Coordinates of C-alpha atoms in Angstrom, one line a residue:
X1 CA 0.0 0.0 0.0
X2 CA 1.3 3.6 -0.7
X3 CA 1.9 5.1 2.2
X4 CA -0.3 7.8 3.3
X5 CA 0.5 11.4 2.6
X6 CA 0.9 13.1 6.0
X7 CA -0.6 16.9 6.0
X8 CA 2.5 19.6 5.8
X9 CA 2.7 22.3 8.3
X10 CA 4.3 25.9 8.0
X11 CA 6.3 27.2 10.3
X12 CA 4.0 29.1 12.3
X13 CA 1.8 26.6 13.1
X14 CA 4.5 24.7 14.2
X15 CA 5.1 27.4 16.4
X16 CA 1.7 27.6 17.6
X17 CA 1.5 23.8 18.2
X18 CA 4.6 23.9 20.4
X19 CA 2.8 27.1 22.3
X20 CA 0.1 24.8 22.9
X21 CA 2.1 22.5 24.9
X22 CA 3.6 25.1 27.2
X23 CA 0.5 27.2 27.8
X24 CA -1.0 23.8 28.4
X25 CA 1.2 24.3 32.1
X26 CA 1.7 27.4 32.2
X27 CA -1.5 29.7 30.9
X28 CA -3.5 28.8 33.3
X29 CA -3.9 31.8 35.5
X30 CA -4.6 30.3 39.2
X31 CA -1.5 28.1 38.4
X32 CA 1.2 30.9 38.8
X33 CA 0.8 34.0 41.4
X34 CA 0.7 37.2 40.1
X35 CA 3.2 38.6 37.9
X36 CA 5.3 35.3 38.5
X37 CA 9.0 35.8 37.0
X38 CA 9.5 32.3 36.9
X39 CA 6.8 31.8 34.8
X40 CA 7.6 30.2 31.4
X41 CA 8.2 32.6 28.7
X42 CA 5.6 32.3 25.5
X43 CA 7.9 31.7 22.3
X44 CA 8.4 34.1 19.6
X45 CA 6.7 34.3 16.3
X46 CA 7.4 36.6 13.4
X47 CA 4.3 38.1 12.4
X48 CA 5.6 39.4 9.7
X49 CA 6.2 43.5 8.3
X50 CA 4.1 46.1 9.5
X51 CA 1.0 47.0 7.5
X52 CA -1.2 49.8 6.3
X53 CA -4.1 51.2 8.9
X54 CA -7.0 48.6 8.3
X55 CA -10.4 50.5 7.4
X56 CA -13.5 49.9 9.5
X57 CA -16.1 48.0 7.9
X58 CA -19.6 49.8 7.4
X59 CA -21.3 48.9 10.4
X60 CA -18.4 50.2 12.7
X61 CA -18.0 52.3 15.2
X62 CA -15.4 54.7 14.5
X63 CA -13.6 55.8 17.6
X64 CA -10.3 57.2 15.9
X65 CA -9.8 58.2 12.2
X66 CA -6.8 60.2 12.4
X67 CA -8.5 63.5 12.1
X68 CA -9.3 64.6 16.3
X69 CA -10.6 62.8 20.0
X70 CA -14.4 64.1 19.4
X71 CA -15.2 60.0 20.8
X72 CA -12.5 60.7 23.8
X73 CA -12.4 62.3 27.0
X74 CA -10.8 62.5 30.5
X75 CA -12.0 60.3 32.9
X76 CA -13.3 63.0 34.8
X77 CA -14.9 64.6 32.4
X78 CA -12.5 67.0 31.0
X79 CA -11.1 67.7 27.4
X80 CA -8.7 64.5 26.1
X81 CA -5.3 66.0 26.5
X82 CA -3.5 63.6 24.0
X83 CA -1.8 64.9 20.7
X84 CA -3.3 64.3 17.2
X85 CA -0.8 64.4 14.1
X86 CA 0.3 62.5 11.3
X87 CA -2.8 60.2 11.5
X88 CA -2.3 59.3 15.3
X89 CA -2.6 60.0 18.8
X90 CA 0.0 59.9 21.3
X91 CA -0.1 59.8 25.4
X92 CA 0.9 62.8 26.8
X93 CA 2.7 61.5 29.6
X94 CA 0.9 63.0 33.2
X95 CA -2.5 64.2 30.7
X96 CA -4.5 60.8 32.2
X97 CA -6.0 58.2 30.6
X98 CA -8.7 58.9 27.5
X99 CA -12.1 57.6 28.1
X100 CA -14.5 56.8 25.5
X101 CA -17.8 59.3 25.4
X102 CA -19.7 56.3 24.6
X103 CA -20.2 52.9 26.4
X104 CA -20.0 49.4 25.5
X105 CA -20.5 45.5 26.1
X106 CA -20.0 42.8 24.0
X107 CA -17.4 44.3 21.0
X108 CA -15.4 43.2 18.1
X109 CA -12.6 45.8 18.9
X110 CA -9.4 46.7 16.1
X111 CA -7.0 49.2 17.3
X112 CA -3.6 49.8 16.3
X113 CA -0.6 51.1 18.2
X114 CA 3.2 51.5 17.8
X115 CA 5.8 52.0 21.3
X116 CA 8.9 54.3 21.6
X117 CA 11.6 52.6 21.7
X118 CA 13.1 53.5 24.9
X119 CA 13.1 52.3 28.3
X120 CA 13.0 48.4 29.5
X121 CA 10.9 46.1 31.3
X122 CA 7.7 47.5 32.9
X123 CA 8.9 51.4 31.3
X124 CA 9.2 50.6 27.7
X125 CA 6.0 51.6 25.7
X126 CA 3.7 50.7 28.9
X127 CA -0.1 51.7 28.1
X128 CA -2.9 49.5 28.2
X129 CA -6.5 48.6 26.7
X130 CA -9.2 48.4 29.4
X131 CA -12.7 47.1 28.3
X132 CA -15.2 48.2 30.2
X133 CA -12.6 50.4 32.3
X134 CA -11.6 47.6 34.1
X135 CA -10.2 44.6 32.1
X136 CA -6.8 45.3 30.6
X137 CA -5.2 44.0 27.3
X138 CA -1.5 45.1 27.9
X139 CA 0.4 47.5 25.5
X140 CA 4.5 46.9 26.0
X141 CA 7.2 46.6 24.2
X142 CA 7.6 43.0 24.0
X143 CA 10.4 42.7 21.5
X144 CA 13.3 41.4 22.8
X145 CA 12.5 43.5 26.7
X146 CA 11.7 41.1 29.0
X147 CA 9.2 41.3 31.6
X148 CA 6.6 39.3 33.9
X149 CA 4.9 37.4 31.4
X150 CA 1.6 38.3 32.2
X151 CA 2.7 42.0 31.8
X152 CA 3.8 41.6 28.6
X153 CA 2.7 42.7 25.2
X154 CA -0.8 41.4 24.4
X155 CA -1.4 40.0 28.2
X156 CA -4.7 39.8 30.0
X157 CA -2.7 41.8 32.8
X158 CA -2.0 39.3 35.7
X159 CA -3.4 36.3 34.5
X160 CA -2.9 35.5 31.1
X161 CA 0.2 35.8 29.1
X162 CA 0.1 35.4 25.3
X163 CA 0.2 31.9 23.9
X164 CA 2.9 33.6 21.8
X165 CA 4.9 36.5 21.7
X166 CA 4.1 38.3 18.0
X167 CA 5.6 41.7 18.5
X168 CA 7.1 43.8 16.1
X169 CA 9.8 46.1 17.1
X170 CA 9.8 49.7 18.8
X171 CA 8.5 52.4 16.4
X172 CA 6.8 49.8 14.2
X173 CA 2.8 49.6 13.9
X174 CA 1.2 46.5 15.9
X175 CA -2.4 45.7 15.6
X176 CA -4.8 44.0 18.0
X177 CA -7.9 42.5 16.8
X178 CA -10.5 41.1 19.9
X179 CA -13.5 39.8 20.4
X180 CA -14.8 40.8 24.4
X181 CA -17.5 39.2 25.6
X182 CA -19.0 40.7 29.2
X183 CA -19.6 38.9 32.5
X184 CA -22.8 38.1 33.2
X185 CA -24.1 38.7 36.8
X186 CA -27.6 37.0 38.3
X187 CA -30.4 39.6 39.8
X188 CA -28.7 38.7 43.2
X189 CA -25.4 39.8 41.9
X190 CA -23.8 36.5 41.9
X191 CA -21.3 35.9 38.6
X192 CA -23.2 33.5 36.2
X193 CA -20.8 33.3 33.3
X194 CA -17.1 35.0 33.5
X195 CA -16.2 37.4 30.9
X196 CA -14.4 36.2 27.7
X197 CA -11.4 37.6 25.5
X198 CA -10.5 36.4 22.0
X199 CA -7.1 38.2 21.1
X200 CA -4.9 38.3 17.6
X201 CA -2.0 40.2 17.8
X202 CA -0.7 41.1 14.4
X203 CA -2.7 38.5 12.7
X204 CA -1.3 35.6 15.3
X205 CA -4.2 34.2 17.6
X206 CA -2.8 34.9 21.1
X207 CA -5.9 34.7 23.2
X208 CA -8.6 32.1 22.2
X209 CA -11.9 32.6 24.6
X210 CA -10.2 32.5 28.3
X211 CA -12.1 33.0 30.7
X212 CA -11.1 36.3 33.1
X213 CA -10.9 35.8 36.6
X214 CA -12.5 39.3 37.5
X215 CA -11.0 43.0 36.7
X216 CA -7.5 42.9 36.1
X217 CA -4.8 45.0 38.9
X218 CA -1.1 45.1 39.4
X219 CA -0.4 42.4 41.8
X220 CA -3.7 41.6 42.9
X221 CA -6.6 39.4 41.4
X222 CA -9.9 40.9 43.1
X223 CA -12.8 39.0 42.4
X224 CA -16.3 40.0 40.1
X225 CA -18.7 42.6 41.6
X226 CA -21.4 43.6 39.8
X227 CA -21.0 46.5 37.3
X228 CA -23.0 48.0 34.8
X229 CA -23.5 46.1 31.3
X230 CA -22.0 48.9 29.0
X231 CA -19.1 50.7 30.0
X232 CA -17.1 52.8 28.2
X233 CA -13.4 51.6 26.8
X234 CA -10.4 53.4 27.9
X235 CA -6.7 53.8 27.0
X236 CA -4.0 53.9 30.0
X237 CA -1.3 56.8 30.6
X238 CA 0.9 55.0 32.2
X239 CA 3.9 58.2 31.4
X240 CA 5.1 56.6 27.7
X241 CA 4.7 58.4 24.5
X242 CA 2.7 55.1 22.9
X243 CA 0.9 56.4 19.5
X244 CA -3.0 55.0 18.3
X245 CA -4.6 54.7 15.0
X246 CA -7.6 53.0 13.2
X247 CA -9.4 52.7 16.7
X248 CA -12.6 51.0 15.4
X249 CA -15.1 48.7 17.3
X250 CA -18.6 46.8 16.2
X251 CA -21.1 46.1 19.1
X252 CA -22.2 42.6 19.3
X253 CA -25.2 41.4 20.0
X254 CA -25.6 39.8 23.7
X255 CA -25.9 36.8 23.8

């Protein structure tokens, strides 16, 4: 009998198969405490040159085009206090966090960001994406800086690191594409299903429906309370010059 033609892999799914096998020990987030140093380091994956902004499709929400923060504010209330040129914003570092005017639950978020290339650890390109206010996708340079793992680049913050590590270096554009899905919280208040984050970075499936453990903090893990089921998203100072563009989102429908 011939024998049977076995399918052919590239290299990147190679990759992600071998990924598998360590996040299979070490991705778990109640296995490892907190911003564990020890904890195994996610392999690296090329993903590849930078690319033009991607356009929103037709139903989407467009919370940055390049052209001003009209969707943006302070936390407080007050005027954003980021700069707008060249087709981006950048943190002012000390002007606060930028809020969105508008609130959300369920999303399909894109959003594309680039780091300065300065600094290392915890104090190179440090921002972060918080859905809902209170869940963080981490924004880090994560090319060749090394950090807690689940600080780095493309990180639930504190409890998940990436399956792999797909960033592109200081200064170029990186692109995160998500999928959020909210908790859900009985009429008592009780959790009744945990919130949910599906995360590509740069194309490269990082994040594939984890479950959250409650808001994300630095060194802590607090637990669920109850909050609101549309919240508005919000970008971190966190005192780094980190630049946004194509900041688009589609509400999905609860399910």
């Amino acid at each position: 009998m011939p024998r049977p033609t076995l399918p052919r892999f590239t290299l990147l799914s190679v990759l992600l198969l071998a990924a598998g096998s360590v996040s299979a020990q070490s991705h778990r987030p109640h296995d490892w405490p907190v911003h564990a140093t020890d904890r195994p380091r996610p392999p690296r994956v090329d993903p590849g040159p930078e690319r033009p902004p991607v356009p929103p499709p037709s139903d989407a929400v467009v919370l940055f085009d390049g052209s001003g923060l009209g969707a943006w504010q302070h936390p407080d209330g007050r005027a954003a206090g980021w700069t707008v040129r060249d087709g981006y914003m950048e943190v002012v570092p000390g002007a606060g966090a930028l809020r969105t005017r508008e609130a959300f639950g369920d999303v399909q978020l894109h959003l594309e960001w680039a780091a300065p290339n300065s600094g290392s650890g915890q104090d190179s390109g440090n921002s972060g994406v918080f859905l809902m206010e209170r869940y963080e996708v981490q924004v880090l340079n994560s090319f060749e800086n090394d950090t807690y793992p689940d600080g780095q680049a493309a990180a639930i913050y504190g409890q998940y690191p990436p399956r792999v590590n797909a960033s592109r270096p200081p200064g170029a554009w990186q692109t995160y594409d998500l999928v959020f899905r909210r908790p859900r919280f009985a009429d008592d208040g009780s959790l009744r299903r945990p919130a949910t984050v599906t995360l590509f970075h740069n194309g490269v499936l990082v994040h594939d429906a984890v479950p959250l453990t409650g808001p994300t903090a630095h060194r802590d893990r607090p637990p669920y309370t109850p909050h609101p089921e549309r919240l508005p998203l919000l970008l971190q100072d966190h005192d780094e010059p980190v630049r946004y563009r194509a900041i688009w989102l589609r509400a999905l429908d609860d399910e």
